[in-house]
PDB file of C-alpha atoms in Angstrom:
ATOM      1  CA  MET A   1      22.091  10.038 -19.318  1.00 43.00           C
ATOM      2  CA  GLU A   2      19.823   6.901 -18.954  1.00 58.00           C
ATOM      3  CA  LEU A   3      19.699   5.572 -15.242  1.00 70.00           C
ATOM      4  CA  HIS A   4      19.519   1.770 -14.523  1.00 87.00           C
ATOM      5  CA  PHE A   5      18.039   0.536 -11.710  1.00 94.00           C
ATOM      6  CA  ARG A   6      17.629  -2.883 -10.223  1.00 94.00           C
ATOM      7  CA  HIS A   7      13.801  -2.950 -10.574  1.00 97.00           C
ATOM      8  CA  ASP A   8      11.401  -0.396 -12.471  1.00 97.00           C
ATOM      9  CA  TYR A   9       8.455  -0.800  -9.626  1.00 98.00           C
ATOM     10  CA  THR A  10       8.898  -1.298  -6.067  1.00 98.00           C
ATOM     11  CA  ALA A  11       5.704  -1.760  -4.190  1.00 97.00           C
ATOM     12  CA  VAL A  12       6.149  -1.975  -0.100  1.00 97.00           C
ATOM     13  CA  GLY A  13       3.348  -3.297   1.954  1.00 96.00           C
ATOM     14  CA  HIS A  14       1.648  -6.791   3.097  1.00 97.00           C
ATOM     15  CA  VAL A  15       0.743  -8.790   0.945  1.00 98.00           C
ATOM     16  CA  THR A  16      -2.618 -10.260   3.169  1.00 97.00           C
ATOM     17  CA  VAL A  17      -4.339 -13.478   3.373  1.00 97.00           C
ATOM     18  CA  ASP A  18      -7.817 -12.572   2.725  1.00 95.00           C
ATOM     19  CA  VAL A  19     -10.580 -15.071   3.700  1.00 95.00           C
ATOM     20  CA  PHE A  20     -14.273 -14.633   2.059  1.00 89.00           C
ATOM     21  CA  ASP A  21     -17.600 -15.839   3.450  1.00 85.00           C
ATOM     22  CA  ASP A  22     -17.284 -19.252   1.460  1.00 86.00           C
ATOM     23  CA  GLY A  23     -13.747 -19.832   3.492  1.00 87.00           C
ATOM     24  CA  SER A  24     -11.752 -19.345   0.635  1.00 91.00           C
ATOM     25  CA  ARG A  25      -8.330 -17.765   0.613  1.00 94.00           C
ATOM     26  CA  ARG A  26      -7.033 -15.499  -1.633  1.00 95.00           C
ATOM     27  CA  PRO A  27      -3.990 -13.026  -1.840  1.00 96.00           C
ATOM     28  CA  GLY A  28      -4.658  -9.706  -1.140  1.00 96.00           C
ATOM     29  CA  GLY A  29      -3.298  -5.875  -0.676  1.00 96.00           C
ATOM     30  CA  THR A  30      -2.477  -3.308  -2.485  1.00 96.00           C
ATOM     31  CA  ALA A  31       0.952  -4.139  -2.844  1.00 97.00           C
ATOM     32  CA  PHE A  32       0.326  -7.285  -4.442  1.00 98.00           C
ATOM     33  CA  PHE A  33      -2.290  -5.953  -7.372  1.00 97.00           C
ATOM     34  CA  SER A  34      -0.404  -2.700  -7.640  1.00 98.00           C
ATOM     35  CA  ALA A  35       2.874  -4.788  -8.310  1.00 98.00           C
ATOM     36  CA  LEU A  36       0.929  -7.318 -10.696  1.00 98.00           C
ATOM     37  CA  GLN A  37      -0.552  -4.799 -13.197  1.00 98.00           C
ATOM     38  CA  ALA A  38       3.195  -2.952 -13.081  1.00 98.00           C
ATOM     39  CA  ALA A  39       4.483  -6.629 -14.278  1.00 98.00           C
ATOM     40  CA  ARG A  40       1.761  -7.038 -16.516  1.00 97.00           C
ATOM     41  CA  LEU A  41       2.896  -3.312 -18.061  1.00 97.00           C
ATOM     42  CA  GLY A  42       6.091  -5.320 -18.682  1.00 97.00           C
ATOM     43  CA  ARG A  43       7.608  -3.547 -15.633  1.00 96.00           C
ATOM     44  CA  ARG A  44      10.048  -5.595 -13.258  1.00 97.00           C
ATOM     45  CA  ALA A  45       8.484  -5.580 -10.430  1.00 98.00           C
ATOM     46  CA  LEU A  46       8.834  -6.233  -6.705  1.00 98.00           C
ATOM     47  CA  ILE A  47       7.250  -6.597  -3.731  1.00 97.00           C
ATOM     48  CA  LEU A  48       8.722  -6.105  -0.307  1.00 96.00           C
ATOM     49  CA  THR A  49       6.386  -7.631   2.267  1.00 96.00           C
ATOM     50  CA  ARG A  50       6.525  -9.128   5.646  1.00 97.00           C
ATOM     51  CA  GLY A  51       4.699 -12.402   7.351  1.00 97.00           C
ATOM     52  CA  VAL A  52       5.159 -16.084   6.934  1.00 98.00           C
ATOM     53  CA  ALA A  53       6.874 -16.450   3.756  1.00 97.00           C
ATOM     54  CA  GLY A  54       6.056 -20.154   2.498  1.00 97.00           C
ATOM     55  CA  GLU A  55       2.206 -18.985   3.306  1.00 97.00           C
ATOM     56  CA  ILE A  56       2.989 -15.972   0.987  1.00 98.00           C
ATOM     57  CA  GLU A  57       4.873 -17.957  -1.647  1.00 97.00           C
ATOM     58  CA  ALA A  58       2.047 -20.486  -1.675  1.00 96.00           C
ATOM     59  CA  LEU A  59      -0.739 -17.974  -2.042  1.00 95.00           C
ATOM     60  CA  ILE A  60       0.819 -16.250  -4.904  1.00 96.00           C
ATOM     61  CA  GLU A  61       2.551 -19.460  -6.508  1.00 96.00           C
ATOM     62  CA  PRO A  62       0.327 -19.081 -10.182  1.00 96.00           C
ATOM     63  CA  TYR A  63       2.355 -15.293 -10.460  1.00 96.00           C
ATOM     64  CA  ARG A  64       5.446 -16.122  -9.383  1.00 93.00           C
ATOM     65  CA  ASP A  65       6.633 -16.247 -12.736  1.00 95.00           C
ATOM     66  CA  GLU A  66       5.896 -12.355 -13.303  1.00 96.00           C
ATOM     67  CA  LEU A  67       6.629 -10.629 -10.077  1.00 94.00           C
ATOM     68  CA  GLU A  68       9.793 -10.844  -7.896  1.00 97.00           C
ATOM     69  CA  LEU A  69       8.895 -11.333  -4.058  1.00 97.00           C
ATOM     70  CA  ARG A  70      10.985 -10.671  -0.777  1.00 96.00           C
ATOM     71  CA  VAL A  71       9.435 -11.587   2.574  1.00 96.00           C
ATOM     72  CA  LEU A  72      10.690  -9.928   5.956  1.00 95.00           C
ATOM     73  CA  PRO A  73       9.786 -12.658   8.297  1.00 96.00           C
ATOM     74  CA  ALA A  74       6.660 -12.743  11.162  1.00 97.00           C
ATOM     75  CA  ALA A  75       5.132 -14.941  12.965  1.00 97.00           C
ATOM     76  CA  GLN A  76       2.073 -14.453  11.166  1.00 97.00           C
ATOM     77  CA  THR A  77       0.845 -13.179   8.211  1.00 98.00           C
ATOM     78  CA  THR A  78      -1.997 -10.458   7.857  1.00 97.00           C
ATOM     79  CA  THR A  79      -5.103 -11.886   7.836  1.00 97.00           C
ATOM     80  CA  LEU A  80      -8.237 -10.100   6.595  1.00 95.00           C
ATOM     81  CA  ARG A  81     -11.761 -11.130   7.374  1.00 92.00           C
ATOM     82  CA  THR A  82     -14.166  -9.698   4.300  1.00 81.00           C
ATOM     83  CA  ALA A  83     -17.926 -10.337   4.809  1.00 77.00           C
ATOM     84  CA  GLY A  84     -20.669  -8.873   1.990  1.00 65.00           C
ATOM     85  CA  SER A  85     -19.950  -6.466  -0.676  1.00 61.00           C
ATOM     86  CA  GLY A  86     -20.519  -2.800  -1.861  1.00 58.00           C
ATOM     87  CA  ARG A  87     -21.815  -0.642   0.384  1.00 59.00           C
ATOM     88  CA  ASP A  88     -22.680  -3.690   2.825  1.00 60.00           C
ATOM     89  CA  ARG A  89     -18.990  -5.018   2.619  1.00 69.00           C
ATOM     90  CA  SER A  90     -16.686  -4.867   6.223  1.00 75.00           C
ATOM     91  CA  GLN A  91     -13.541  -6.452   7.018  1.00 84.00           C
ATOM     92  CA  ARG A  92     -11.771  -7.294  10.143  1.00 91.00           C
ATOM     93  CA  VAL A  93      -8.339  -7.971  11.008  1.00 93.00           C
ATOM     94  CA  LEU A  94      -7.599 -11.760  12.101  1.00 94.00           C
ATOM     95  CA  ALA A  95      -3.746 -11.324  12.424  1.00 95.00           C
ATOM     96  CA  TRP A  96      -1.070  -8.756  11.640  1.00 95.00           C
ATOM     97  CA  ALA A  97       2.233  -9.045  10.907  1.00 97.00           C
ATOM     98  CA  GLY A  98       3.795  -6.017  12.321  1.00 95.00           C
ATOM     99  CA  PRO A  99       5.183  -3.235  11.010  1.00 94.00           C
ATOM    100  CA  ILE A 100       7.802  -3.151   7.974  1.00 93.00           C
ATOM    101  CA  ALA A 101      10.429  -1.794   9.985  1.00 82.00           C
ATOM    102  CA  GLY A 102      14.194  -0.940   9.608  1.00 78.00           C
ATOM    103  CA  GLU A 103      16.050   0.701   6.860  1.00 77.00           C
ATOM    104  CA  LEU A 104      15.118  -1.044   3.978  1.00 88.00           C
ATOM    105  CA  GLU A 105      17.706  -1.199   0.921  1.00 92.00           C
ATOM    106  CA  LEU A 106      16.055  -0.071  -2.243  1.00 95.00           C
ATOM    107  CA  ASP A 107      17.227   0.219  -6.104  1.00 96.00           C
ATOM    108  CA  THR A 108      14.158   1.457  -8.230  1.00 97.00           C
ATOM    109  CA  ALA A 109      12.829   3.798 -10.304  1.00 97.00           C
ATOM    110  CA  ILE A 110       9.468   3.984  -8.703  1.00 97.00           C
ATOM    111  CA  LEU A 111       8.423   3.402  -4.873  1.00 97.00           C
ATOM    112  CA  HIS A 112       5.009   2.660  -3.848  1.00 97.00           C
ATOM    113  CA  LEU A 113       4.409   2.791  -0.542  1.00 96.00           C
ATOM    114  CA  ALA A 114       0.872   0.716  -0.219  1.00 96.00           C
ATOM    115  CA  PRO A 115       0.066   0.099   3.385  1.00 95.00           C
ATOM    116  CA  VAL A 116      -3.187  -2.179   4.155  1.00 94.00           C
ATOM    117  CA  ALA A 117      -2.984  -1.797   7.863  1.00 93.00           C
ATOM    118  CA  ARG A 118      -0.503   0.685   8.418  1.00 91.00           C
ATOM    119  CA  GLU A 119       2.673  -1.060   8.374  1.00 93.00           C
ATOM    120  CA  ILE A 120       4.797   0.772   5.746  1.00 82.00           C
ATOM    121  CA  PRO A 121       8.387   1.720   6.684  1.00 73.00           C
ATOM    122  CA  TRP A 122       9.431   5.250   7.747  1.00 75.00           C
ATOM    123  CA  ARG A 123      12.698   5.188   6.408  1.00 80.00           C
ATOM    124  CA  TRP A 124      14.505   3.870   3.259  1.00 88.00           C
ATOM    125  CA  ARG A 125      18.014   4.059   1.478  1.00 89.00           C
ATOM    126  CA  GLY A 126      18.989   3.415  -1.693  1.00 93.00           C
ATOM    127  CA  ARG A 127      17.758   5.045  -5.335  1.00 94.00           C
ATOM    128  CA  ALA A 128      13.851   5.600  -5.353  1.00 95.00           C
ATOM    129  CA  PRO A 129      13.598   8.781  -7.565  1.00 95.00           C
ATOM    130  CA  PHE A 130       9.996   8.800  -7.604  1.00 97.00           C
ATOM    131  CA  VAL A 131       8.071   7.989  -4.563  1.00 97.00           C
ATOM    132  CA  GLY A 132       4.168   7.302  -4.469  1.00 97.00           C
ATOM    133  CA  LEU A 133       1.783   6.627  -1.564  1.00 97.00           C
ATOM    134  CA  THR A 134      -1.782   5.097  -1.228  1.00 97.00           C
ATOM    135  CA  PRO A 135      -2.633   6.140   2.053  1.00 94.00           C
ATOM    136  CA  GLN A 136      -5.697   3.796   2.732  1.00 92.00           C
ATOM    137  CA  GLY A 137      -3.866   1.431   5.171  1.00 92.00           C
ATOM    138  CA  LEU A 138      -2.825   4.657   7.204  1.00 92.00           C
ATOM    139  CA  ALA A 139      -6.331   6.008   7.333  1.00 88.00           C
ATOM    140  CA  ARG A 140      -7.978   3.316   9.334  1.00 87.00           C
ATOM    141  CA  ALA A 141      -7.267   1.379  12.520  1.00 86.00           C
ATOM    142  CA  TRP A 142      -8.693  -2.271  14.509  1.00 87.00           C
ATOM    143  CA  SER A 143     -10.073  -2.994  17.635  1.00 78.00           C
ATOM    144  CA  GLU A 144      -9.455  -6.558  19.363  1.00 73.00           C
ATOM    145  CA  ARG A 145     -12.264  -5.702  21.824  1.00 70.00           C
ATOM    146  CA  GLU A 146     -14.639  -5.427  18.510  1.00 70.00           C
ATOM    147  CA  GLY A 147     -13.145  -8.653  17.093  1.00 76.00           C
ATOM    148  CA  GLY A 148     -10.521  -6.636  14.818  1.00 84.00           C
ATOM    149  CA  ARG A 149     -13.519  -4.949  12.964  1.00 82.00           C
ATOM    150  CA  ILE A 150     -11.760  -2.053  10.735  1.00 86.00           C
ATOM    151  CA  VAL A 151     -12.595   1.748  11.317  1.00 82.00           C
ATOM    152  CA  ALA A 152     -11.980   4.944   9.951  1.00 81.00           C
ATOM    153  CA  ALA A 153      -8.538   6.420  12.005  1.00 85.00           C
ATOM    154  CA  GLN A 154      -6.480   9.508  11.879  1.00 85.00           C
ATOM    155  CA  PRO A 155      -3.085   9.394  10.038  1.00 87.00           C
ATOM    156  CA  SER A 156      -0.015   9.155  13.185  1.00 87.00           C
ATOM    157  CA  GLN A 157       2.688  12.080  13.057  1.00 88.00           C
ATOM    158  CA  ALA A 158       5.016   9.491  11.590  1.00 86.00           C
ATOM    159  CA  ALA A 159       2.565   9.121   8.492  1.00 90.00           C
ATOM    160  CA  LEU A 160       2.659  12.530   7.844  1.00 91.00           C
ATOM    161  CA  ALA A 161       6.059  12.685   7.692  1.00 91.00           C
ATOM    162  CA  VAL A 162       6.187   9.770   5.198  1.00 91.00           C
ATOM    163  CA  ALA A 163       3.484  11.805   3.211  1.00 93.00           C
ATOM    164  CA  ARG A 164       6.054  15.007   3.198  1.00 94.00           C
ATOM    165  CA  ALA A 165       8.738  12.625   1.083  1.00 93.00           C
ATOM    166  CA  CYS A 166       6.210  11.669  -1.453  1.00 96.00           C
ATOM    167  CA  ASP A 167       5.927  13.087  -5.069  1.00 97.00           C
ATOM    168  CA  ALA A 168       2.494  11.690  -5.584  1.00 98.00           C
ATOM    169  CA  ILE A 169      -0.301  10.189  -3.350  1.00 97.00           C
ATOM    170  CA  VAL A 170      -3.783   8.928  -4.504  1.00 97.00           C
ATOM    171  CA  MET A 171      -6.687   7.745  -2.728  1.00 96.00           C
ATOM    172  CA  SER A 172     -10.309   7.110  -2.508  1.00 94.00           C
ATOM    173  CA  GLU A 173     -12.900  10.083  -1.799  1.00 94.00           C
ATOM    174  CA  HIS A 174     -13.977   7.931   1.342  1.00 89.00           C
ATOM    175  CA  GLU A 175     -10.553   8.742   2.596  1.00 91.00           C
ATOM    176  CA  ARG A 176     -10.353  12.134   2.036  1.00 93.00           C
ATOM    177  CA  ALA A 177     -11.923  13.672   5.009  1.00 91.00           C
ATOM    178  CA  SER A 178      -9.730  11.362   7.548  1.00 91.00           C
ATOM    179  CA  CYS A 179      -6.278  12.213   5.631  1.00 93.00           C
ATOM    180  CA  ALA A 180      -7.120  15.959   5.267  1.00 93.00           C
ATOM    181  CA  GLN A 181      -3.810  16.499   7.356  1.00 93.00           C
ATOM    182  CA  LEU A 182      -1.792  14.274   5.194  1.00 95.00           C
ATOM    183  CA  ILE A 183      -3.223  16.042   1.994  1.00 96.00           C
ATOM    184  CA  ALA A 184      -2.015  19.390   3.176  1.00 95.00           C
ATOM    185  CA  ALA A 185       1.522  18.298   4.443  1.00 95.00           C
ATOM    186  CA  ALA A 186       1.852  16.402   1.303  1.00 96.00           C
ATOM    187  CA  ARG A 187       1.323  19.266  -0.733  1.00 96.00           C
ATOM    188  CA  ALA A 188       2.887  21.720   1.514  1.00 95.00           C
ATOM    189  CA  ALA A 189       5.791  19.481   0.423  1.00 95.00           C
ATOM    190  CA  GLY A 190       5.683  19.671  -3.182  1.00 96.00           C
ATOM    191  CA  ALA A 191       3.134  16.642  -3.660  1.00 97.00           C
ATOM    192  CA  VAL A 192       0.636  16.045  -6.100  1.00 97.00           C
ATOM    193  CA  VAL A 193      -2.803  14.552  -4.773  1.00 97.00           C
ATOM    194  CA  ALA A 194      -5.171  12.638  -6.883  1.00 97.00           C
ATOM    195  CA  VAL A 195      -8.384  11.778  -4.889  1.00 97.00           C
ATOM    196  CA  THR A 196     -10.342   8.998  -7.411  1.00 96.00           C
ATOM    197  CA  ALA A 197     -14.308   8.652  -7.002  1.00 93.00           C
ATOM    198  CA  GLY A 198     -15.213   5.596  -8.927  1.00 90.00           C
ATOM    199  CA  GLU A 199     -16.929   5.711 -12.091  1.00 91.00           C
ATOM    200  CA  ARG A 200     -16.827   9.825 -11.368  1.00 93.00           C
ATOM    201  CA  PRO A 201     -13.816  12.443 -12.854  1.00 94.00           C
ATOM    202  CA  THR A 202     -11.202  11.913 -10.141  1.00 95.00           C
ATOM    203  CA  THR A 203     -10.036  15.107  -8.623  1.00 96.00           C
ATOM    204  CA  ILE A 204      -6.102  16.492  -8.781  1.00 95.00           C
ATOM    205  CA  LEU A 205      -4.810  18.856  -6.062  1.00 95.00           C
ATOM    206  CA  PRO A 206      -1.908  20.143  -7.200  1.00 94.00           C
ATOM    207  CA  PRO A 207       1.017  21.287  -5.229  1.00 95.00           C
ATOM    208  CA  ALA A 208       0.309  24.250  -2.671  1.00 88.00           C
ATOM    209  CA  ALA A 209       3.035  26.483  -3.986  1.00 78.00           C
ATOM    210  CA  LEU A 210       1.469  26.198  -7.335  1.00 69.00           C
ATOM    211  CA  GLY A 211      -1.835  27.091  -6.163  1.00 66.00           C
ATOM    212  CA  GLY A 212      -4.861  27.321  -8.563  1.00 57.00           C
ATOM    213  CA  PRO A 213      -8.060  25.272  -7.895  1.00 54.00           C
ATOM    214  CA  ALA A 214      -8.252  21.519  -7.940  1.00 59.00           C
ATOM    215  CA  LEU A 215      -8.781  19.603 -11.148  1.00 57.00           C
ATOM    216  CA  ALA A 216     -11.169  17.323 -12.191  1.00 54.00           C
TER     217      ALA A 216
END
């Protein structure tokens, strides 16, 4: 029997204001880019985020015909300052919208947890038969003493619990070391983990119960 969902794809995470060296401000965040890609592949895509609704709506106005947007209210929108490029690229957190808290009501074929700044929810209810996680935002933190500079950090115990609820996790090779515990927790619970490496082959780590070597 075919199941019908309100959305084909739901991305949960902060839509950010990305501020560049020339002063320009553009929409950013994994939730935004991933949902936009899903929409352009013909999926009914929803972004569930937190921030200042008017600010986020204005940022993504050019894409509103493609996406559905739900904004939980906050005093400010997560804002990131991006400087440089390539290996010299750095980011600082200028403002944070806070956690996406509470039990979210979902009805989606695919749920993508897409944090950029430790904001994803730890609980949800409704239908979401496939849950994926891109943990970049769980493997970094920032310090106000250093002007909001983003640094690598270990995922919290709550993040490990979320990893155990996932079917698949995708991360960059740059996050693999700091996410070692998260990878182990997810694989032990039956998830597949993919580690990307730019133009080089992606490494696939099967669920721990299946054993066997990593595949590239």
